[in-house]
Amino acid sequence: MKPDLFEAPDYYNLDDLLTEEHIMIRDAARAWVKRDVSPIIEQAAQEAKFPKSIIPGLASIGAFGPYIPEEYGGAGLDQISYGLIMQEIERGDSGVRSTASVQSSLVMYPIWKYGTEEQKKKFLPKLASGEFMGSFGLTEPDHGSNPGGMVTRFKDAGDHIILNGAKLWISNSPFCDVAVVWAKDENDRIHGVLVERGMEGFTTPETHNKWSLRASATGELIFQDVKIPKSNILPGRSGLGAPLSCLDSARFGIAWGAIGAAMDCYDTALRYSKERIQFGRPIAGFQLQQKKLAEMITEITKAQLLAWRLGVLREQGKATSAQISMAKRNNV
């Protein structure tokens, strides 16, 4: 097994824009990826299995809800710290970053933003530590790009609700302990509902034979007359804007994560170009290869600047959905 010799490119001295704490957090995540992810991830991807053994490590580097306040089990970090952690995890594997993004932005974020104090105290500390894993149910078999057309619904049944429907292409679903599910009430208003493992009628079959993100677990969330206490409804916000705000947080993390993947591709290509001998010299000495490498590091540098500025704006509460989408689109 080859050692992980990755060296991060920083063509514009962007580390100067980071605080000492940012660099410490990033370097800790980078060291963990080199030690605990790189040696096992190829086999995990080949076998299409999420390596559950790394969950405690993800928690230890603050990958689960790093910006969640410490009173709820989070690390209380800023948005740039969150981005840097996602960058380093995706440098190791996109599927592992997806697992962490879902836990942070699509499960912990809505509970923190829209949940009751009781819900926050019940779920967030266990999600932050990795004792609980979560999933996010928005996409449906016939309503992927049109979430407003969802047919998953619940009806009032006194002190509880009855949930019916299904969600598809859900990361973490096969082993989730709690799912943040978006469903319509009897007035067609969308609400977030916390569905817990063990509730009768709630099943999570796994999706097999994926061609990408193979080291993450993907599946379905199926609800057949699931009885859920009303105390599991997120009261802080309703309507389609609620799940879309969660997707903003996830897209922010993806914009950073894509940089990590690009960095690894560049580092691998650069090393290979120096080692591969053709016509009596390393191929790095040929202008065509130099052009390709120059284009790669240029795009990475642009992405780094875009993500850093977006992190500043998001920390200030000024980042718009359009700005987040721009960064994700450019960087991915």
XYZ file of C-alpha atoms in Angstrom, residues 78-80 252 256 306-316 319:
17
model
C -17.070 29.296 11.998
C -18.154 28.626 8.421
C -14.641 28.686 6.953
C -21.537 25.546 0.702
C -15.233 23.492 -0.489
C -14.308 31.948 -4.390
C -14.873 29.570 -1.479
C -12.934 31.716 0.980
C -14.896 34.844 0.084
C -18.161 32.897 0.297
C -17.123 31.660 3.732
C -16.595 35.232 4.908
C -19.998 36.273 3.568
C -21.757 33.279 5.081
C -20.162 33.880 8.466
C -21.446 37.466 8.282
C -24.289 35.018 1.565
